[in-house]
Amino acid sequence: MGSLDASLVCDLPPFEHMARQDIAALLERARSIRVEKGAAVFGQDEAAHSFFLLLDGHVRVVRVTPDGEQVIARYISSGELMGIAQALGRSTYPASAIAAVDCVVLAWPGAMWTEVVSRYPGFASNTYKTVGSRLQDAQDRIVEMATERVEQRVANAVLKLAAQTGRRTEEGILIDLPISRQDISEMTGTTLHTVSRLMSAWEAAGWVKSGRQRIVVVEGHKLMLLAGGAK
Amino acid sequence: MGSLDASLVCDLPPFEHMARQDIAALLERARSIRVEKGAAVFGQDEAAHSFFLLLDGHVRVVRVTPDGEQVIARYISSGELMGIAQALGRSTYPASAIAAVDCVVLAWPGAMWTEVVSRYPGFASNTYKTVGSRLQDAQDRIVEMATERVEQRVANAVLKLAAQTGRRTEEGILIDLPISRQDISEMTGTTLHTVSRLMSAWEAAGWVKSGRQRIVVVEGHKLMLLAGGAK
């Protein structure tokens, strides 16, 4: 990893509170891997051979049920750790990570985990914060699924993606990754039919624009009102 | 905490891999608190003043939405840590903890957290395992809610409670805490009406027996088949 300078990554959350030379030492032991759009960084139920940092791109974390149904657990953005099974006390990956666009990831051997967290307490506590906020997100989503109407859930999913990946354009906030109506349905536990019906209605009202694998949020405040439960 | 001997708690998961004298030192700094059935150990959005170990009893972890709807996030059994906001990088409790029966808890000041996890790595890694398995549970539940039929979810919730708190009796496996149909509906994001309809059907088929705040699983394998998706 001689080509990657510590100064380029020291602002990323996992490396905050770490000394520059410690970051450099960690980077030296990482492999840099290009992952093509659609390929898996790691697979559900595989032995957790490595842990990863997403340097560039977006990754979809997907779980498949025994019946073959697919649920999108979350999207990972650049600068986030992933595949940190060791931090969860697991020896296998609980889900698959699929590149939503062409990605660059850093990979460390899973066997390094214990040494890394004990040697760099700052890295450890940032990791556990990440796990904590993912637990919080998961609990939020359970509450959403238990109590909210379908249209609230779909509005929330679109707003979350816009907040996480949005890029300001002339039309509005573009969700900056290829996203289909099927993806939204797998994020919200809703049928494709329902997502299509809602998106069409929002498009007709001028709140969003959408195309193939493309969503632009035009009137975010309308979606926010809807997500908050306004009828 | 002079009255509590380290040998009584050294088998509990949070204390595994800790030396006996370290456990004793930790216990000395804990307060023991009795919490009456129905009272709160801590409240959602309160400053996280303490972290807790449930010594005896069962605790319901509840989240209330801005609209006042209630969702049961999980049940905590004796021997588990709770209110560990610090491990999640939070300064407030994300949910309320309500005693489901009369309980005894140990409480430590939240300000001790950082010192405890750095001084006792065994305690820290057990804690993070706990957080990891709660994240896993939450993700499982999201997948369930997104893909399973209501009857599968309700069967799963009953089986989970039986596995967590069940006591073998002549009638079958008694869920050993007061549990109402309303509780099951708040665990599964289902209406009370649906839970009642399912429980009545299962009772008529001889799979469960139920009374006021009481459920006995008689034919667990039938519920397992149902939970697994058999029609």
XYZ file of C-alpha atoms in Angstrom:
462
model
C 0.000 0.000 0.000
C 2.969 2.286 -0.515
C 0.941 4.458 -2.870
C -1.656 5.566 -0.327
C -0.646 8.427 1.903
C -1.909 8.589 5.497
C -2.783 12.251 4.986
C -5.411 11.222 2.424
C -7.381 9.103 4.869
C -6.689 10.642 8.283
C -9.974 12.577 8.176
C -12.064 9.437 7.718
C -14.082 8.534 10.821
C -12.282 5.229 11.552
C -8.947 7.054 11.734
C -9.965 10.070 13.777
C -7.955 10.346 16.996
C -5.184 8.186 15.528
C -1.600 9.395 15.196
C -0.412 9.910 11.614
C 2.333 7.269 11.938
C -0.157 4.720 13.307
C -2.408 5.302 10.312
C 0.568 4.876 8.010
C 1.489 1.595 9.733
C -2.062 0.308 9.326
C -2.205 1.303 5.659
C 1.006 -0.566 4.986
C -0.662 -3.795 5.954
C -3.751 -3.233 3.785
C -4.383 -4.525 0.287
C -6.129 -2.159 -2.108
C -8.750 -3.862 -4.262
C -10.855 -2.598 -7.176
C -14.356 -4.058 -7.221
C -16.464 -3.715 -10.337
C -20.057 -2.578 -10.156
C -22.244 -5.581 -9.336
C -19.434 -7.720 -7.903
C -19.343 -8.890 -4.273
C -16.762 -7.530 -1.815
C -17.730 -10.376 0.522
C -20.564 -12.877 0.710
C -23.176 -13.726 3.320
C -22.173 -16.694 5.546
C -18.592 -16.742 4.183
C -15.784 -17.061 6.735
C -14.826 -13.497 7.688
C -11.346 -13.594 6.169
C -10.906 -9.806 6.005
C -12.275 -6.501 7.201
C -12.579 -3.565 4.854
C -12.611 0.171 4.445
C -14.572 1.517 1.498
C -12.224 4.121 -0.002
C -14.349 5.105 -2.962
C -17.800 4.172 -4.203
C -21.045 2.893 -2.716
C -21.778 -0.605 -1.479
C -25.137 -2.268 -0.972
C -25.379 -4.579 2.057
C -27.834 -7.329 1.205
C -29.297 -10.235 3.118
C -30.972 -13.148 1.420
C -33.533 -15.232 3.316
C -33.607 -19.049 3.141
C -36.497 -18.601 0.678
C -34.307 -16.483 -1.587
C -35.961 -13.170 -0.826
C -33.565 -10.239 -0.756
C -33.505 -7.378 1.768
C -31.172 -4.376 1.537
C -29.835 -3.801 5.040
C -28.106 -0.504 4.217
C -25.855 1.393 1.862
C -22.227 1.988 2.838
C -20.582 5.212 1.665
C -16.898 5.906 1.117
C -14.933 6.299 4.335
C -16.897 3.623 6.199
C -15.667 0.312 7.575
C -17.482 -2.841 6.506
C -17.261 -6.567 6.988
C -16.197 -6.019 10.595
C -17.571 -9.382 11.717
C -14.875 -9.551 14.400
C -16.234 -6.414 16.075
C -19.550 -8.252 16.386
C -17.950 -11.383 17.830
C -18.767 -13.317 14.633
C -16.633 -15.572 12.442
C -18.792 -15.234 9.295
C -20.253 -12.268 7.409
C -23.918 -11.751 8.271
C -24.681 -10.267 4.842
C -23.237 -9.763 1.368
C -21.633 -6.506 0.249
C -22.258 -5.714 -3.418
C -20.589 -2.830 -5.243
C -23.378 -0.441 -6.339
C -20.835 1.393 -8.536
C -17.175 0.680 -9.318
C -15.440 0.747 -5.915
C -12.019 0.803 -4.321
C -11.665 -0.938 -0.951
C -8.830 -1.540 1.476
C -8.732 -5.031 2.987
C -6.962 -6.253 6.102
C -6.721 -9.907 7.191
C -9.426 -10.706 9.759
C -6.746 -12.261 11.955
C -5.303 -8.745 12.488
C -8.459 -7.454 14.142
C -7.654 -8.254 17.777
C -4.179 -6.800 17.492
C -5.439 -3.641 15.761
C -8.149 -2.828 18.301
C -5.867 -3.449 21.261
C -2.984 -1.477 19.771
C -5.113 1.489 18.605
C -7.832 2.286 21.152
C -8.938 5.260 19.036
C -9.632 2.952 16.115
C -11.460 0.556 18.435
C -13.749 3.179 19.919
C -14.562 4.628 16.492
C -15.432 1.133 15.327
C -17.753 0.545 18.223
C -19.397 3.906 17.569
C -20.033 2.716 14.010
C -21.572 -0.505 15.283
C -23.636 1.490 17.779
C -25.026 3.792 15.139
C -25.853 0.825 12.896
C -27.731 -0.769 15.804
C -29.566 2.517 16.283
C -30.432 2.657 12.561
C -31.673 -0.924 12.646
C -33.865 -0.195 15.668
C -35.210 2.932 13.965
C -36.097 0.868 10.967
C -37.894 -1.748 13.082
C -39.958 1.014 14.675
C -40.675 2.441 11.212
C -41.754 -0.930 9.858
C -43.913 -1.596 12.895
C -45.675 1.734 13.030
C -45.435 3.690 9.804
C -47.539 3.599 6.723
C -45.865 2.338 3.586
C -45.652 5.797 2.021
C -43.855 7.158 5.109
C -41.325 4.333 4.896
C -40.669 4.873 1.221
C -40.341 8.655 1.694
C -37.895 7.998 4.556
C -35.802 5.628 2.442
C -35.534 8.171 -0.390
C -34.621 10.978 2.040
C -32.025 8.794 3.758
C -30.363 7.988 0.433
C -30.421 11.668 -0.547
C -28.810 12.631 2.769
C -26.167 9.906 2.474
C -25.254 10.140 -1.202
C -27.019 13.246 -2.538
C -25.356 15.649 -4.944
C -26.862 19.064 -5.681
C -27.778 19.482 -9.350
C -29.895 21.981 -11.284
C -32.897 19.679 -11.081
C -32.570 19.065 -7.340
C -30.719 16.587 -5.095
C -29.555 13.666 -7.204
C -29.156 10.347 -5.374
C -25.654 9.671 -6.598
C -25.812 5.927 -7.149
C -27.782 3.718 -9.472
C -30.999 3.044 -7.596
C -34.011 1.187 -8.905
C -37.573 0.953 -7.650
C -36.810 -2.687 -6.842
C -33.947 -1.480 -4.579
C -36.321 0.848 -2.751
C -38.785 -1.982 -2.294
C -36.031 -4.181 -0.824
C -35.039 -1.361 1.533
C -38.556 -0.861 2.837
C -40.132 -4.305 2.811
C -42.679 -3.091 0.279
C -43.785 -4.493 -3.043
C -42.337 -3.126 -6.269
C -45.902 -2.271 -7.306
C -46.385 -0.023 -4.264
C -43.055 1.752 -4.768
C -43.919 2.358 -8.428
C -47.340 3.715 -7.553
C -45.881 6.108 -4.948
C -42.980 7.288 -7.121
C -45.339 7.956 -10.015
C -47.637 9.982 -7.778
C -44.711 12.000 -6.375
C -43.374 12.557 -9.856
C -46.767 13.805 -11.053
C -46.825 16.202 -8.070
C -43.350 17.479 -9.013
C -41.712 16.251 -5.778
C -39.220 13.921 -7.471
C -37.922 13.131 -10.931
C -36.977 9.602 -11.738
C -35.607 7.570 -14.575
C -33.989 4.222 -15.020
C -31.893 3.661 -11.834
C -32.009 7.402 -11.163
C -33.877 9.510 -8.585
C -33.736 13.283 -8.088
C -35.434 14.819 -5.057
C -36.959 18.116 -6.204
C -39.157 19.104 -3.273
C -37.524 17.475 -0.275
C -39.682 19.331 2.239
C -42.808 17.678 0.826
C -41.233 14.264 1.324
C -40.159 15.267 4.820
C -43.703 16.219 5.737
C -44.899 12.893 4.399
C -42.137 10.953 6.184
C -43.074 12.705 9.433
C -46.607 11.374 9.124
C -48.500 14.272 7.505
C -51.323 13.025 5.319
C -21.916 -3.886 47.290
C -20.181 -5.829 50.062
C -23.017 -8.351 50.131
C -22.541 -9.627 46.576
C -19.823 -12.197 46.104
C -17.832 -12.311 42.861
C -18.308 -16.091 42.746
C -22.054 -15.548 42.295
C -21.681 -13.545 39.099
C -18.424 -14.796 37.547
C -20.330 -17.137 35.208
C -22.409 -14.306 33.717
C -21.397 -13.496 30.125
C -20.151 -9.943 30.827
C -17.672 -11.294 33.394
C -16.362 -14.300 31.498
C -12.594 -14.099 30.984
C -12.265 -11.684 33.927
C -10.103 -12.465 36.950
C -12.020 -13.036 40.185
C -10.419 -10.036 41.922
C -11.265 -7.752 38.983
C -14.903 -8.797 39.196
C -14.849 -8.130 42.931
C -13.374 -4.663 42.327
C -16.085 -3.875 39.779
C -18.859 -5.094 42.079
C -17.595 -2.877 44.859
C -18.324 0.157 42.756
C -21.849 -0.912 41.787
C -25.096 0.059 43.464
C -27.715 -2.660 43.801
C -31.244 -1.436 43.076
C -34.615 -3.138 43.390
C -37.045 -2.153 40.654
C -40.719 -2.965 41.044
C -42.676 -4.551 38.242
C -43.827 -1.821 35.848
C -41.234 0.759 36.957
C -38.563 2.154 34.639
C -34.882 1.304 35.122
C -34.087 4.131 32.701
C -36.035 6.255 30.250
C -35.781 6.901 26.527
C -33.845 10.105 25.694
C -32.645 10.558 29.309
C -28.979 11.381 29.814
C -27.168 8.040 30.158
C -26.164 8.495 33.803
C -25.498 4.795 34.472
C -25.008 1.416 32.873
C -26.611 -1.676 34.321
C -26.441 -5.404 34.790
C -29.763 -7.164 35.254
C -29.103 -9.530 38.174
C -32.576 -10.960 38.499
C -35.823 -10.578 36.588
C -36.892 -9.633 33.079
C -36.857 -6.183 31.507
C -38.800 -4.952 28.491
C -36.933 -2.510 26.224
C -39.496 -0.170 24.720
C -39.312 2.624 22.178
C -42.058 5.173 21.790
C -42.502 6.996 18.492
C -43.184 10.749 18.290
C -46.834 9.766 17.694
C -46.918 7.827 20.967
C -46.928 4.381 19.412
C -44.979 1.794 21.379
C -42.636 -0.863 20.001
C -40.956 -3.535 22.132
C -37.342 -3.716 20.952
C -36.449 -6.779 23.004
C -36.585 -8.509 26.364
C -33.500 -8.555 28.571
C -32.938 -11.606 30.795
C -30.932 -11.852 33.998
C -27.189 -11.777 33.468
C -27.342 -9.269 30.598
C -25.963 -5.760 30.468
C -28.321 -2.932 29.568
C -28.313 0.823 29.207
C -24.803 0.633 27.733
C -25.262 3.843 25.747
C -21.528 4.530 26.081
C -20.696 1.351 24.167
C -22.788 2.757 21.315
C -21.079 6.145 21.433
C -24.289 7.774 22.733
C -24.923 10.147 25.614
C -28.650 9.330 25.986
C -30.621 6.101 26.254
C -32.197 5.147 22.915
C -35.116 3.373 24.615
C -36.802 2.859 27.976
C -36.222 -0.219 30.144
C -39.315 -1.310 32.055
C -39.292 -4.067 34.683
C -41.560 -6.874 33.393
C -41.416 -8.483 36.851
C -39.794 -7.347 40.113
C -36.105 -6.977 39.276
C -32.716 -6.479 40.881
C -30.145 -4.498 38.891
C -26.579 -3.394 39.490
C -25.820 0.171 38.392
C -22.481 1.801 37.665
C -21.967 5.513 36.924
C -21.794 6.095 33.156
C -18.631 8.120 33.728
C -16.864 4.867 34.720
C -17.407 3.289 31.302
C -14.212 4.383 29.555
C -12.066 3.392 32.495
C -13.772 -0.010 32.847
C -13.435 -1.005 29.185
C -9.802 0.068 28.993
C -8.871 -1.585 32.275
C -10.704 -4.875 31.596
C -10.368 -5.882 27.918
C -12.307 -9.099 28.623
C -15.281 -7.067 29.816
C -14.968 -4.801 26.774
C -14.926 -7.610 24.224
C -17.879 -9.354 25.894
C -19.766 -6.085 25.759
C -19.079 -5.620 22.083
C -20.188 -9.187 21.447
C -23.457 -8.317 23.158
C -23.866 -5.248 20.968
C -22.993 -7.335 17.913
C -25.596 -9.961 18.676
C -28.212 -7.269 19.282
C -27.379 -5.769 15.883
C -27.736 -9.230 14.375
C -31.106 -9.707 16.105
C -32.293 -6.327 14.859
C -31.241 -7.157 11.299
C -32.978 -10.530 11.545
C -36.101 -8.786 12.651
C -35.956 -6.330 9.754
C -35.664 -9.230 7.321
C -38.581 -10.948 9.082
C -40.739 -7.849 8.913
C -39.847 -7.286 5.271
C -40.419 -10.808 4.049
C -42.473 -12.940 6.412
C -46.166 -13.328 6.744
C -47.691 -12.055 9.965
C -48.276 -15.557 11.337
C -44.601 -16.447 10.846
C -43.568 -13.322 12.742
C -45.905 -13.998 15.633
C -44.811 -17.669 15.807
C -41.184 -16.504 15.811
C -41.805 -14.015 18.616
C -43.471 -16.678 20.790
C -40.648 -19.168 20.125
C -37.997 -16.545 20.884
C -39.625 -15.745 24.232
C -39.917 -19.455 25.034
C -36.229 -19.996 24.223
C -35.189 -16.947 26.248
C -37.377 -17.305 29.323
C -39.080 -20.700 29.009
C -39.550 -23.017 31.975
C -40.598 -26.646 31.496
C -43.932 -27.427 33.178
C -46.391 -30.310 32.946
C -48.435 -28.416 30.386
C -45.437 -27.505 28.182
C -42.891 -24.656 28.017
C -44.184 -21.745 30.094
C -42.990 -18.297 29.018
C -41.828 -17.244 32.452
C -42.852 -13.597 32.449
C -46.174 -11.813 32.270
C -46.839 -11.442 28.567
C -49.985 -10.100 26.972
C -51.277 -10.273 23.417
C -50.672 -6.531 23.259
C -46.981 -7.177 24.092
C -46.748 -9.686 21.239
C -48.323 -7.185 18.879
C -45.768 -4.534 19.935
C -42.962 -7.046 19.356
C -44.095 -7.937 15.856
C -45.577 -4.753 14.452
C -48.954 -6.441 14.183
C -52.383 -5.431 15.377
C -53.778 -6.792 18.629
C -56.667 -8.178 16.608
C -54.351 -10.280 14.439
C -52.407 -11.628 17.426
C -55.662 -12.582 19.146
C -56.963 -14.320 16.050
C -53.723 -16.337 15.659
C -53.412 -17.254 19.337
C -57.030 -18.417 19.418
C -56.477 -20.591 16.353
C -53.282 -22.082 17.833
C -55.040 -22.683 21.116
C -57.910 -24.459 19.346
C -55.340 -26.638 17.548
C -53.705 -27.500 20.901
C -50.374 -25.854 20.017
C -50.420 -23.319 22.882
C -52.365 -22.585 26.030
C -52.863 -19.018 27.033
C -54.439 -17.031 29.796
C -54.230 -13.498 31.143
C -50.571 -12.483 30.641
C -49.599 -16.143 30.345
C -48.528 -18.310 27.400
C -47.544 -21.985 27.420
C -46.085 -23.551 24.282
C -47.476 -27.078 24.051
C -46.476 -28.159 20.548
C -43.358 -26.141 19.796
C -42.530 -28.102 16.648
C -45.811 -26.982 15.065
C -44.902 -23.364 15.727
C -41.398 -23.987 14.379
C -42.795 -25.358 11.144
C -45.023 -22.308 10.878
C -42.184 -19.900 11.723
C -40.077 -21.553 9.039
C -42.688 -20.744 6.444
C -44.707 -23.980 6.199
C -48.331 -23.311 5.279
